[in-house]
Structures are given as structure tokens and as C-alpha cells.
Coordinates of C-alpha atoms in Angstrom, one line a residue:
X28 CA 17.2 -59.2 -22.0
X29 CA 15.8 -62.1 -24.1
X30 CA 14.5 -65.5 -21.5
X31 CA 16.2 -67.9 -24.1
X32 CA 19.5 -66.1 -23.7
X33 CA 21.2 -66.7 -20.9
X34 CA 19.8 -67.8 -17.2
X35 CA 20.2 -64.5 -15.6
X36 CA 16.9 -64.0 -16.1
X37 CA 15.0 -65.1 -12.7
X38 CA 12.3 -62.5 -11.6
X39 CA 13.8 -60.5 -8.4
X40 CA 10.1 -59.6 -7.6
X41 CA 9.2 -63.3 -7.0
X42 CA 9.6 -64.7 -3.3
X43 CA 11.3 -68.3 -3.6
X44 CA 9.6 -70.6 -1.0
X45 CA 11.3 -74.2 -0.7
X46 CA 9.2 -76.9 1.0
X47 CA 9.1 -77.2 4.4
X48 CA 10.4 -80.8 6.0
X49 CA 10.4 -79.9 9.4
X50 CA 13.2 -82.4 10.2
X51 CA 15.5 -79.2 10.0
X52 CA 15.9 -76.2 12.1
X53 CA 14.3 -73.8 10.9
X54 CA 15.5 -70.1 9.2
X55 CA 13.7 -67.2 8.3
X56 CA 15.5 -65.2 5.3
X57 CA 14.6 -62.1 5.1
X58 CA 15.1 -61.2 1.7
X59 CA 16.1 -57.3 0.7
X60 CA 14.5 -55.7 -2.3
X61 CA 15.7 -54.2 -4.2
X62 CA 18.5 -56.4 -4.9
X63 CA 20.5 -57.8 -8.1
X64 CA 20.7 -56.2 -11.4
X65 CA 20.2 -52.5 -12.1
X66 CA 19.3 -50.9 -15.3
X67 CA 23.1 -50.0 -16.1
X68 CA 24.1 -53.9 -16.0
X69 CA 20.8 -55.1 -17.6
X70 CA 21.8 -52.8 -20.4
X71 CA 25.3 -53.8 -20.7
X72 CA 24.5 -57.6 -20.7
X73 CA 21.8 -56.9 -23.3
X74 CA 24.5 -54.8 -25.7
X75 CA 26.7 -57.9 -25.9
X76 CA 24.0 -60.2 -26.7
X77 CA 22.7 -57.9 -29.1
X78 CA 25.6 -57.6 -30.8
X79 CA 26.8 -61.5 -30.8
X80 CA 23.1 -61.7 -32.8
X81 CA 23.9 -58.9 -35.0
X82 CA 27.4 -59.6 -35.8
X83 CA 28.0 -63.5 -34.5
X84 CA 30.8 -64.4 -32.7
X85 CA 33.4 -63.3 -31.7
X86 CA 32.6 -59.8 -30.0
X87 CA 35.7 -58.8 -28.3
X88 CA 35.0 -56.9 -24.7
X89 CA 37.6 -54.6 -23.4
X90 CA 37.6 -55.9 -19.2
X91 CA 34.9 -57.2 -17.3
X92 CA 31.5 -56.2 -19.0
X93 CA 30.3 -55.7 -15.3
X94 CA 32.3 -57.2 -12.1
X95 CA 30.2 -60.6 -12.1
X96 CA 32.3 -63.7 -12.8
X97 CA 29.4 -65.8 -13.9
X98 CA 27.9 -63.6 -16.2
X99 CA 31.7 -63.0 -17.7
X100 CA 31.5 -66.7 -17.8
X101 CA 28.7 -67.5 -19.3
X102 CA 29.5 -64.9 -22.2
X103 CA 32.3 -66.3 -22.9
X104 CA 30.1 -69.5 -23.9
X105 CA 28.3 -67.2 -25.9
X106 CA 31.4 -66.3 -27.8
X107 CA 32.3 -63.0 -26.0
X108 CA 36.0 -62.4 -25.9
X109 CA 37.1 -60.4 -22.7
X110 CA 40.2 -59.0 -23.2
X111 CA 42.2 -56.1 -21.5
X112 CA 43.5 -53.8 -23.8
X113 CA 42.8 -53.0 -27.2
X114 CA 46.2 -54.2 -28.8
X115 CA 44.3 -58.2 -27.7
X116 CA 41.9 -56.9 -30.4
X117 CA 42.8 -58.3 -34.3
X118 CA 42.0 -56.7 -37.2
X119 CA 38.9 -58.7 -38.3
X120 CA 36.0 -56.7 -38.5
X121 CA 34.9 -57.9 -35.0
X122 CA 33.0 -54.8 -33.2
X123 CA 34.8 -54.5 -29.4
X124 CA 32.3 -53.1 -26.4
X125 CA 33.4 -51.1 -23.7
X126 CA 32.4 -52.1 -20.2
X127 CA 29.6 -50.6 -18.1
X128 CA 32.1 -48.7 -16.1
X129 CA 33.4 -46.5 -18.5
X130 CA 37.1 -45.4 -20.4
X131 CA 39.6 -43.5 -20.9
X132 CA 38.8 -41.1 -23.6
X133 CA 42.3 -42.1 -25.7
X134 CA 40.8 -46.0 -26.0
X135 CA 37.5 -44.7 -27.6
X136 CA 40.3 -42.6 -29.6
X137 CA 42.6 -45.4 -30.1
X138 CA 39.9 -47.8 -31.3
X139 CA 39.3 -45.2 -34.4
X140 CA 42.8 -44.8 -35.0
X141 CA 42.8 -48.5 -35.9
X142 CA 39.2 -48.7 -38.1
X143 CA 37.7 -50.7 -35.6
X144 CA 34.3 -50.9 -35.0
X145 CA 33.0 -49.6 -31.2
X146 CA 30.1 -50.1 -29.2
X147 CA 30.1 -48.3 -25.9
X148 CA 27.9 -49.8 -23.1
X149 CA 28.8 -47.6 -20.7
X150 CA 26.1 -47.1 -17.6
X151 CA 24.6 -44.0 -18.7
X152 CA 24.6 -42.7 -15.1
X153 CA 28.8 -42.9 -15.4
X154 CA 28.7 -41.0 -18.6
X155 CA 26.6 -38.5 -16.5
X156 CA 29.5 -38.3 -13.9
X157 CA 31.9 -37.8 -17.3
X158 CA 30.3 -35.1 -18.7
X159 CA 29.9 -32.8 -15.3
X160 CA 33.7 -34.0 -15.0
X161 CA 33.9 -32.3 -18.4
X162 CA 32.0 -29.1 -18.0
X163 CA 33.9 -28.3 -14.5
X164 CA 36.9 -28.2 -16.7
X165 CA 35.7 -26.3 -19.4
X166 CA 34.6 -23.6 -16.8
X167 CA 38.0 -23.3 -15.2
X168 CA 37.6 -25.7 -12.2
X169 CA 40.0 -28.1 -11.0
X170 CA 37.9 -31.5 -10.3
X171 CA 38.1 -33.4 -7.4
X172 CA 37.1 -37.1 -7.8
X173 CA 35.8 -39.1 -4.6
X174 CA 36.5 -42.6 -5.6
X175 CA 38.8 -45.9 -5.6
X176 CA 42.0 -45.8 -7.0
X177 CA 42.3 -48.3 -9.8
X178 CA 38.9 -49.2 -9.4
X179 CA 38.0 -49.2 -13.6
X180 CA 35.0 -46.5 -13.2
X181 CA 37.3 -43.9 -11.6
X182 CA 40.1 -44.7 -14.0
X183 CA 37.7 -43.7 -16.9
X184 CA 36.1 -40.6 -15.1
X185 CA 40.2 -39.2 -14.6
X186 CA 40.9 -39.8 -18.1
X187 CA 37.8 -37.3 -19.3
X188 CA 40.2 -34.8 -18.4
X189 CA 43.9 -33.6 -19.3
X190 CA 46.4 -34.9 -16.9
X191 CA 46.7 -32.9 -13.8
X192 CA 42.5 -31.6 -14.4
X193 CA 41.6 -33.8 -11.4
X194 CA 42.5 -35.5 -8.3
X195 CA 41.2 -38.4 -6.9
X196 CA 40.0 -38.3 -3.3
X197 CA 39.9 -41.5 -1.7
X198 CA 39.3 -40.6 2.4
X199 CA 39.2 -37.4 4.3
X200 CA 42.5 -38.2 5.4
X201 CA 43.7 -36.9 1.6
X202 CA 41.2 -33.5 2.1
X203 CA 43.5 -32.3 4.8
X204 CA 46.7 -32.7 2.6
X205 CA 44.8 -30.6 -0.4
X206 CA 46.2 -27.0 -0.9
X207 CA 45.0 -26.0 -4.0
X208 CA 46.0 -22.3 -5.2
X209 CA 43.7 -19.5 -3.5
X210 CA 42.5 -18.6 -7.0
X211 CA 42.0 -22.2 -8.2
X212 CA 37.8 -22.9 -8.3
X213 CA 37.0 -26.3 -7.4
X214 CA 34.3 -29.1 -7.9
X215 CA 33.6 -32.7 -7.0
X216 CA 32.4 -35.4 -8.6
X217 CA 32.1 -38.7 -6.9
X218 CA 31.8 -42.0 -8.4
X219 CA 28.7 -44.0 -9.1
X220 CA 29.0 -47.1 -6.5
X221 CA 30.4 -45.6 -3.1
X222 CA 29.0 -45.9 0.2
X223 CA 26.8 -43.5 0.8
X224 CA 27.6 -42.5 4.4
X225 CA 31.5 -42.8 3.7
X226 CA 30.6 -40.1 0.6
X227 CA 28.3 -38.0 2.1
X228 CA 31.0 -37.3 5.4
X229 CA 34.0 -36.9 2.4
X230 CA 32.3 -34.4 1.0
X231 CA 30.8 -32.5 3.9
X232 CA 35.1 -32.2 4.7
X233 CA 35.6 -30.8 1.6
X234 CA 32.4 -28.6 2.2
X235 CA 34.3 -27.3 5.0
X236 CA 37.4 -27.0 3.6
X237 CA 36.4 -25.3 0.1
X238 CA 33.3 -23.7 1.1
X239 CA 33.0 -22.2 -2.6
X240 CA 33.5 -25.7 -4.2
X241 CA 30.8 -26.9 -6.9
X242 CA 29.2 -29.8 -6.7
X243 CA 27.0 -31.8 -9.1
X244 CA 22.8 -30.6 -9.5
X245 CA 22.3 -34.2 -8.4
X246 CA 23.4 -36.7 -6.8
X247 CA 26.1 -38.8 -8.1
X248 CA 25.6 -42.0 -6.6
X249 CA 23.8 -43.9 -8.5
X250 CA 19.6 -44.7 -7.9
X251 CA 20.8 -48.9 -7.7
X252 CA 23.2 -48.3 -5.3
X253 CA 21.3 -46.1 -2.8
X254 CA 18.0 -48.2 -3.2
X255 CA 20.4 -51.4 -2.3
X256 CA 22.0 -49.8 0.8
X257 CA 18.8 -48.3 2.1
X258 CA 17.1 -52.6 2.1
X259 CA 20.4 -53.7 3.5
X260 CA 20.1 -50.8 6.2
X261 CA 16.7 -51.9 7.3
X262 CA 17.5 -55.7 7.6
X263 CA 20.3 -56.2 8.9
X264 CA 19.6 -55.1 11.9
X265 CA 17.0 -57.7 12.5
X266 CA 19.2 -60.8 11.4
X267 CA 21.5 -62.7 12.9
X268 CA 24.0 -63.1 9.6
X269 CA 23.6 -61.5 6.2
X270 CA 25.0 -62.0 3.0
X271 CA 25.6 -60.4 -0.3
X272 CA 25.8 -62.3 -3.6
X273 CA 28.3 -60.5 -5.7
X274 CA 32.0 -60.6 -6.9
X275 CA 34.9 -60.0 -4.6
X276 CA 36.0 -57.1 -7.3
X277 CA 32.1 -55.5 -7.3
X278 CA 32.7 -52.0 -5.5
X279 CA 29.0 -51.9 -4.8
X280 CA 28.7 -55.7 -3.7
X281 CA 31.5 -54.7 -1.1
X282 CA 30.1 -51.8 0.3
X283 CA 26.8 -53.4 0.8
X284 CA 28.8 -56.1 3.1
X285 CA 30.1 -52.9 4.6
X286 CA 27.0 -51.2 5.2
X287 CA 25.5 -54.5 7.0
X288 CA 28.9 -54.3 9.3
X289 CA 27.8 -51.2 10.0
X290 CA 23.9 -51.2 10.8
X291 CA 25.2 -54.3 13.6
X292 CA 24.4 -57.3 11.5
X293 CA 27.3 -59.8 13.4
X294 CA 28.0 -61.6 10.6
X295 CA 28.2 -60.6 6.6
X296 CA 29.5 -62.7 4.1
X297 CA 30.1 -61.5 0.5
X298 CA 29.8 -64.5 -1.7
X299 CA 29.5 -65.4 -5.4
X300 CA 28.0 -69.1 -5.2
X301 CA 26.7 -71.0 -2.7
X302 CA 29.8 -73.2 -3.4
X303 CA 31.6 -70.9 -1.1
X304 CA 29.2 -70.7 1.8
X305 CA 31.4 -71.4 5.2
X306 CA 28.4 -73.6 6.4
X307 CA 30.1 -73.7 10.2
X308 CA 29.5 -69.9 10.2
X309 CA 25.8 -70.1 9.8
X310 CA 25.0 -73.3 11.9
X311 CA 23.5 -71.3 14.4
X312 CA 21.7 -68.9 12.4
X313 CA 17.7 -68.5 12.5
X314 CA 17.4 -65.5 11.0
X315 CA 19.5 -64.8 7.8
X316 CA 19.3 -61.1 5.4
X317 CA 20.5 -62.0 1.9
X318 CA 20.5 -59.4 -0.9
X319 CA 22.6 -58.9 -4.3
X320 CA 25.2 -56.3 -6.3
X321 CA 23.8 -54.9 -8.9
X322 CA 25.6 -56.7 -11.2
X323 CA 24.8 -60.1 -9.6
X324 CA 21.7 -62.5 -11.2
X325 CA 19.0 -63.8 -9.3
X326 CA 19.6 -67.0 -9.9
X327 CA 22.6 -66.6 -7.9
X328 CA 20.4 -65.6 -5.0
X329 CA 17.6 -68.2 -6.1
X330 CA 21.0 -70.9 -5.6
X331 CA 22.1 -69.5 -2.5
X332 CA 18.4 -70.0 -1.2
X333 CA 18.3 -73.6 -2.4
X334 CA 21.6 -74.4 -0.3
X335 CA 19.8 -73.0 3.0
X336 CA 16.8 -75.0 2.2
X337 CA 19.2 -78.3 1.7
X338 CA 20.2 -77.8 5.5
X339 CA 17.3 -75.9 6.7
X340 CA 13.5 -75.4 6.8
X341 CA 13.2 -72.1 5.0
X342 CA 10.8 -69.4 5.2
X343 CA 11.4 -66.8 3.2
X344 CA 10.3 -62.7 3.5
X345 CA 10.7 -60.1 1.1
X346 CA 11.6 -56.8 3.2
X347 CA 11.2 -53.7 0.4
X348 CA 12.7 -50.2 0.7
X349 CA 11.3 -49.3 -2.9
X350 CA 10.1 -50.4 -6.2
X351 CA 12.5 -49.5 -8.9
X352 CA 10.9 -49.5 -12.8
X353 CA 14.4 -47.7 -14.6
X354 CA 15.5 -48.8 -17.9
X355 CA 18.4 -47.4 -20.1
X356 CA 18.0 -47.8 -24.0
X357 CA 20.7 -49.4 -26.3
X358 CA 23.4 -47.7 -27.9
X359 CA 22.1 -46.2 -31.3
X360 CA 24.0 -48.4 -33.4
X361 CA 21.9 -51.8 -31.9
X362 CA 18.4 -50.2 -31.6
X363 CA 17.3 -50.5 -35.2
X364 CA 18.6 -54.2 -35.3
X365 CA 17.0 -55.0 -32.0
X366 CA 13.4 -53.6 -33.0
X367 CA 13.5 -55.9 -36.0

């Protein structure tokens, strides 16, 4: 993603430390790493700039490029056009992207019907979960999808297949109402931004249930989401409040304020700006665990940091689980125009 573009650009890798007054109390943040943006957002952000370069605006998106309101925002100032369906799209010429979360296979289908030109910036690690999806069916299986109803990820994993190919399994609650036809072969697919302990006991029930069910050769869960938990898991057990910057609507920003619940941080907040900070909940906080979704900047976090330092004399500790180095290539159409 190009510096001059749009400030989403702060290094994660850099440790912010504000100036120390001593006329504060003091707080120690202990900052997980990784955090913020994963490969799969970096390259959905980067396809709609790309294209606003290549074809000027308008680009029309079809819903949220990734769940972040301020990089939707600032997008929009770009001259990105998020709309929800494709009937919002005119007839001009203007290419339409498809989110990072995936579709339906009939709006890909749709969008031809009508000439209009499609860019698909879908995270290639969902298009992974797609294609499995896909070759379960083709052998005969019925798919079982551990998921989020509605959530947009799952709603374009279900509609890989022909209605009544795959059910969607949201708790273990739904494995014990499952009586599939003795004959019928199974598999599971999950998707990409779950909790990873809530996934791994759904599917050790199904397991259980379905002993001869097929799972995927690896894991489904994506690498962002897993690296995330794990630096939340070793933090928050050693802070006295934590919080995630994300959007209410991020699945993975959410379970990361889940995980912290669970490892015994007392209080998690999940927070888009520090606008919305609930200062009276932190006034007695020296120790503080702040990490990001994966579709949040870091100059969210870098914002976030700044507030603290306003009210408190900050210190600030990177705590790292792993160094991540993935990157996902642009869609075909973009990649000769970008190397120019």
C-alpha cells in the first residue's frame, strides 16, 4: 500500500513512546504483536486504490471492503462507492470490487449477466475455505459450515454450493440436533475468523458425533487470526484492562475481546477511536494490554496511545507471540498496471 495514499500506513513493528511528565500516574501498555492489519486486508485496501488510479473515481464496492469504519470512510473520500447490492450499481463502465470476505457465487454471476466489469478482492485464505467447500461437494459430501449466521464471510462460503449442500453450525448445541442419513459422508469447513478454542471444542463434537467426517488438510482459521489470539492470550493475563481497536461488526475484533474475557483480563473494551474510550473505566488502571483486528490501522492504535498519554505517563512494551512476513498478490487484472 502506497505511504501517500491514505494514513493507514503506521509501522505496527514500531513501539510509540510519549514523553514522560511525571505529573501523571503512571501506565505501562503492554502492547500485543502481532496486531492490526493482515495480508488479506492489506490486499483488499490496496485493490481499491489500485483501481481508483487505474480507472478514477467512482469504483463502486459491494459492502464493507473489510469491517473497519474508518478505512470505509476514508475511501469513500477517495471516491469509493460502498453499496449493498449490485442493482445500486449503474451502468457506466465503473469496475465494482467484491469485499475481502467473499460472495455468493450468483453475484459474481449476476455482475456478468449485466457487462459489468468485476474485481474480486477476496482474502485468498476465504477462497481457500470456498474451494474445499466445493470439492466436498463434488465428492458426494454434505458440508457442514462452523460459522456465524449472517456474518458476510459465511454467507459467501454457503452460497459456493446448491441450496441444501451445507449447513451452517453455529454451537455444539446445533451438533446434537444433526441427523444426517446413515449413508450421507460428511465434511466441515469452518470460517476464517472464529475463536479458536470455541472452534476447536465444535469440532472435536462433531468428531465425536461423525467419526468418519472429513475435515480440511489444514487448518481453516486463518494465520492473522490465530497469531492475534495467541498475543492477546499471553497479555492479558498480566494487565489490569485490555482493549481491542476494531469495529463493533469485525468477527475477529470481537473474539479477541472474548479471548481476553477469557484468559482473566477484568476489563476488555472493544473500541474503534479513542473518542469512545469510557475514561471512568480505566482511572485506576496501571497496567493496560491494547492490541488491534486485523482489519484495524495502526494509527488507530497509535491514537488510542496518544489519549493514555494525555491523562497518563506512558511506558509502552511490545509483548510478541510471532513475526508475521505474509503477503497476498493482486488480482491479475491490477498487477500489470500496478508494476508500471
Amino acid at each position: 500500500m502506497s505511504a501517500d495514499t491514505i494514513n493507514l500506513t503506521a509501522d505496527p513493528n514500531r513501539v510509540p513512546q510519549p514523553a514522560v511528565t511525571g505529573d501523571k500516574p503512571p501506565l505501562e501498555i503492554l502492547l500485543c504483536a502481532p496486531r492490526g492489519f493482515c495480508a488479506g486486508v492489506v490486499r483488499a485496501i490496496d485493490v481499491v486504490e489500485r483501481a481508483l488510479a487505474i480507472y478514477g473515481a467512482p469504483v463502486y464496492v459491494r459492502h464493507e471492503i473489510v469491517h473497519n469504519k474508518y478505512v470505509v470512510e476514508t475511501l469513500k473520500r477517495k471516491g469509493a462507492v460502498f453499496v449493498r447490492e449490485l442493482d445500486e450499481v449503474p451502468d457506466s463502465g465503473a469496475p465494482v470490487i467484491f469485499s475481502a470476505h467473499g460472495v455468493a457465487k450468483t453475484v459474481p454471476q449476476n455482475a456478468d449477466a449485466r457487462g459489468l466489469t468485476t474485481i474480486d478482492a477476496t482474502c485468498p485464505l476465504v477462497t481457500k475455505v470456498h474451494r474445499e467447500a466445493e470439492i466436498h461437494h463434488k465428492r458426494g459430501r454434505h458440508v457442514l459450515l462452523v460459522g456465524h449466521s449472517g456474518h458476510p464471510e459465511v454467507v459467501g462460503t454457503m452460497g459456493q454450493l446448491p441450496k441444501g449442500s451445507i449447513t451452517l453450525v453455529e454451537d455444539i448445541e446445533q451438533i446434537d440436533a444433526l441427523n444426517p442419513p446413515a449413508e450421507q459422508a460428511l465434511a466441515w469447513v469452518t470460517q476464517t475468523t472464529l475463536s479458536i478454542d470455541d472452534t476447536k471444542h465444535i469440532v472435536e463434537a462433531l468428531k465425536a458425533k461423525f467419526p468418519a467426517i472429513h475435515g480440511p488438510h489444514k487448518d481453516d482459521i486463518c494465520y492473522a487470526t490465530t497469531n492475534r489470539q495467541e498475543a492477546v492470550k499471553e497479555v492479558a493475563p498480566r494487565v489490569d484492562a485490555l482493549i481491542v481497536v476494531g469495529s463493533s461488526n469485525s468477527s475477529n475484533s470481537q473474539r479477541l475481546r472474548e479471548v481476553a474475557e477469557r484468559a482473566g483480563c477484568p476489563i476488555t473494551r472493544l473500541v474503534l477511536r479513542a473518542e469512545e474510550i469510557d475514561w471512568d473505566a480505566f482511572k485506576d488502571v496501571r497496567r493496560l494490554g491494547l492490541t488491534a483486528g486485523a482489519s484495524a490501522p495502526e494509527v488507530l492504535v497509535e491514537e488510542i496511545i496518544d489519549a493514555f498519554a494525555a491523562r497518563f505517563d506512558v511506558t509502552v512494551d511490545q509483548v510478541s507471540v510471532t513475526v508475521e512476513d505474509m503477503s497476498f498478490p493482486l488480482p491479475r487484472e491490477l498487477r500489470s498496471e500496478a508494476a508500471e
